[in-house]
Amino acid sequence: MSTHAAVPADPRQAPTRDLIAHILERYHATHRRDLAEAVRLATEVEHEQSCPQGLVDLLMLISDDLEDHQQKEEVVLFPRMLAGSPDVLAGPIARMHLDHADLAAQFETLRLLTEGFTVPAGASESWRALYALCARIEADLTAHVELEEGVLFRRFVAAPPI
Ligand SMILES: [Fe+2]
Ligand SMILES: [Fe+2]
């Protein structure tokens, strides 16, 4: 699947092929790079005094679950969307809703663990970089999910009964 896409000026108007290519490039690829860097930074920072314990484990869990989720979209859902088979998409889309909710819950846990990504006075440069990166990943994930749930998936589910 191509990962080259211009950013659609208005995603709601973009053809499905362009919208999917944009999601892959802007969000899936970025999440992979950023989560790998976050795990690396957390591994460095976790030994520092007063750093919350469990950061590495939680970020690895998020990274694994997000990878699993993105693979399902890339291997199953998006190709079916591009093949134009909306009648078989209700199940996979429902599954993606559940994944999105699980990921949001994991970020809630991350926020609790890090006190809303707040670094203490005197925190190292790596620690500051880690929390700034976590906040960026969270913002990206929110935008990513809003684009999928609010625009893309709606093209493939029946309108709710009036
Ligand atoms: Fe996605
Ligand atoms: Fe998704």
Short mmCIF file of C-alpha atoms and ligand atoms in Angstrom, two decimals:
data_model
loop_
_atom_site.label_atom_id
_atom_site.label_comp_id
_atom_site.label_asym_id
_atom_site.label_seq_id
_atom_site.Cartn_x
_atom_site.Cartn_y
_atom_site.Cartn_z
CA MET A 1 0.00 0.00 0.00
CA SER A 2 1.39 3.40 -0.97
CA THR A 3 2.37 5.64 1.89
CA HIS A 4 2.88 8.78 -0.17
CA ALA A 5 0.11 11.29 0.17
CA ALA A 6 -0.35 15.00 0.12
CA VAL A 7 -2.11 16.23 3.22
CA PRO A 8 -5.75 16.58 2.23
CA ALA A 9 -6.81 20.21 2.69
CA ASP A 10 -10.16 19.01 3.97
CA PRO A 11 -10.13 15.32 4.88
CA ARG A 12 -13.91 15.15 4.68
CA GLN A 13 -13.68 15.94 0.96
CA ALA A 14 -10.67 13.74 0.20
CA PRO A 15 -11.14 10.54 -1.77
CA THR A 16 -10.88 7.45 0.44
CA ARG A 17 -7.61 6.38 -1.19
CA ASP A 18 -5.96 9.74 -0.36
CA LEU A 19 -7.41 9.79 3.12
CA ILE A 20 -6.03 6.33 3.91
CA ALA A 21 -2.62 7.19 2.45
CA HIS A 22 -2.57 10.33 4.62
CA ILE A 23 -3.45 8.34 7.76
CA LEU A 24 -0.69 5.83 7.04
CA GLU A 25 1.96 8.44 6.49
CA ARG A 26 0.99 11.12 8.99
CA TYR A 27 -0.14 8.87 11.84
CA HIS A 28 0.80 5.18 11.52
CA ALA A 29 4.41 5.81 10.51
CA THR A 30 4.79 8.68 13.01
CA HIS A 31 3.42 6.60 15.89
CA ARG A 32 5.90 3.82 15.12
CA ARG A 33 8.86 6.20 15.14
CA ASP A 34 7.67 8.10 18.21
CA LEU A 35 6.81 5.08 20.35
CA ALA A 36 10.18 3.49 19.63
CA GLU A 37 11.87 6.73 20.72
CA ALA A 38 9.64 7.01 23.81
CA VAL A 39 10.56 3.48 24.93
CA ARG A 40 14.23 4.29 24.38
CA LEU A 41 14.01 7.50 26.40
CA ALA A 42 11.98 5.85 29.19
CA THR A 43 14.60 3.11 29.49
CA GLU A 44 17.18 5.84 29.99
CA VAL A 45 15.08 7.87 32.42
CA GLU A 46 13.45 5.17 34.53
CA HIS A 47 16.54 4.75 36.71
CA GLU A 48 16.52 8.40 37.72
CA GLN A 49 15.49 9.21 41.24
CA SER A 50 11.72 9.81 41.67
CA CYS A 51 10.93 8.80 38.09
CA PRO A 52 7.64 6.86 38.11
CA GLN A 53 8.16 3.12 37.99
CA GLY A 54 6.53 1.14 35.22
CA LEU A 55 6.93 3.71 32.46
CA VAL A 56 8.92 1.43 30.21
CA ASP A 57 6.47 -1.46 30.64
CA LEU A 58 3.46 0.75 29.95
CA LEU A 59 5.01 2.38 26.89
CA MET A 60 6.00 -1.04 25.54
CA LEU A 61 2.44 -2.26 26.07
CA ILE A 62 1.04 0.78 24.28
CA SER A 63 3.56 0.32 21.47
CA ASP A 64 2.67 -3.37 21.05
CA ASP A 65 -1.09 -2.77 21.17
CA LEU A 66 -0.89 0.17 18.78
CA GLU A 67 1.23 -1.88 16.38
CA ASP A 68 -1.29 -4.72 16.53
CA HIS A 69 -4.14 -2.28 15.92
CA GLN A 70 -2.43 -0.55 13.00
CA GLN A 71 -1.60 -3.91 11.43
CA LYS A 72 -5.28 -4.88 11.53
CA GLU A 73 -6.17 -1.65 9.77
CA GLU A 74 -3.36 -1.97 7.22
CA VAL A 75 -3.80 -5.68 6.46
CA VAL A 76 -7.55 -6.16 6.81
CA LEU A 77 -9.66 -3.02 7.07
CA PHE A 78 -8.07 -0.50 4.72
CA PRO A 79 -7.60 -2.94 1.82
CA ARG A 80 -11.25 -3.94 2.12
CA MET A 81 -12.26 -0.29 2.09
CA LEU A 82 -10.20 0.28 -1.03
CA ALA A 83 -11.75 -2.81 -2.63
CA GLY A 84 -15.18 -1.27 -2.00
CA SER A 85 -16.78 -3.99 0.08
CA PRO A 86 -18.71 -2.05 2.75
CA ASP A 87 -21.09 -4.91 3.49
CA VAL A 88 -18.35 -6.89 5.25
CA LEU A 89 -16.88 -4.01 7.24
CA ALA A 90 -19.24 -3.68 10.19
CA GLY A 91 -17.38 -6.33 12.20
CA PRO A 92 -13.84 -5.01 11.63
CA ILE A 93 -14.95 -1.42 12.27
CA ALA A 94 -16.60 -2.43 15.55
CA ARG A 95 -13.34 -4.11 16.54
CA MET A 96 -11.39 -0.92 15.73
CA HIS A 97 -13.76 1.10 17.97
CA LEU A 98 -12.87 -1.22 20.86
CA ASP A 99 -9.15 -0.91 20.12
CA HIS A 100 -9.42 2.90 20.10
CA ALA A 101 -11.17 2.85 23.47
CA ASP A 102 -8.49 0.53 24.90
CA LEU A 103 -5.71 2.82 23.66
CA ALA A 104 -7.43 5.88 25.15
CA ALA A 105 -7.63 4.05 28.49
CA GLN A 106 -3.91 3.24 28.30
CA PHE A 107 -3.11 6.92 27.75
CA GLU A 108 -5.27 7.79 30.76
CA THR A 109 -3.08 5.43 32.79
CA LEU A 110 0.03 7.06 31.34
CA ARG A 111 -1.32 10.50 32.32
CA LEU A 112 -1.95 9.31 35.86
CA LEU A 113 1.48 7.75 36.11
CA THR A 114 3.21 10.91 34.87
CA GLU A 115 0.89 13.43 36.58
CA GLY A 116 -0.25 14.75 33.24
CA PHE A 117 3.25 14.64 31.73
CA THR A 118 4.55 17.04 34.39
CA VAL A 119 8.30 16.90 34.92
CA PRO A 120 9.63 17.78 38.37
CA ALA A 121 12.08 20.62 38.89
CA GLY A 122 15.57 19.46 38.08
CA ALA A 123 14.45 16.69 35.73
CA SER A 124 17.00 15.65 33.14
CA GLU A 125 16.86 16.67 29.52
CA SER A 126 15.88 13.10 28.56
CA TRP A 127 13.04 13.12 31.05
CA ARG A 128 11.71 16.42 29.66
CA ALA A 129 12.05 15.10 26.12
CA LEU A 130 10.19 11.93 27.09
CA TYR A 131 7.18 13.71 28.55
CA ALA A 132 7.01 16.21 25.69
CA LEU A 133 7.08 13.27 23.28
CA CYS A 134 4.37 11.42 25.23
CA ALA A 135 2.14 14.50 25.08
CA ARG A 136 2.73 14.75 21.33
CA ILE A 137 1.94 11.08 20.77
CA GLU A 138 -1.27 11.47 22.75
CA ALA A 139 -2.31 14.53 20.68
CA ASP A 140 -1.45 12.69 17.44
CA LEU A 141 -3.40 9.63 18.52
CA THR A 142 -6.44 11.76 19.37
CA ALA A 143 -6.34 13.43 15.94
CA HIS A 144 -5.72 10.06 14.26
CA VAL A 145 -8.71 8.42 15.94
CA GLU A 146 -10.95 11.43 15.27
CA LEU A 147 -10.10 11.25 11.58
CA GLU A 148 -10.85 7.52 11.43
CA GLU A 149 -13.97 7.53 13.56
CA GLY A 150 -15.34 10.87 12.42
CA VAL A 151 -14.60 10.70 8.71
CA LEU A 152 -13.23 7.45 7.29
CA PHE A 153 -15.25 4.82 9.12
CA ARG A 154 -18.48 6.74 8.57
CA ARG A 155 -18.14 6.15 4.86
CA PHE A 156 -18.49 2.42 5.46
CA VAL A 157 -21.20 2.04 8.04
CA ALA A 158 -24.91 2.34 7.46
CA ALA A 159 -26.52 5.60 8.58
CA PRO A 160 -28.18 5.22 11.98
CA PRO A 161 -31.98 4.85 11.85
CA ILE A 162 -33.83 8.14 12.24
FE FE B 1 -5.15 4.04 12.16
FE FE B 2 -7.37 3.12 14.29
#
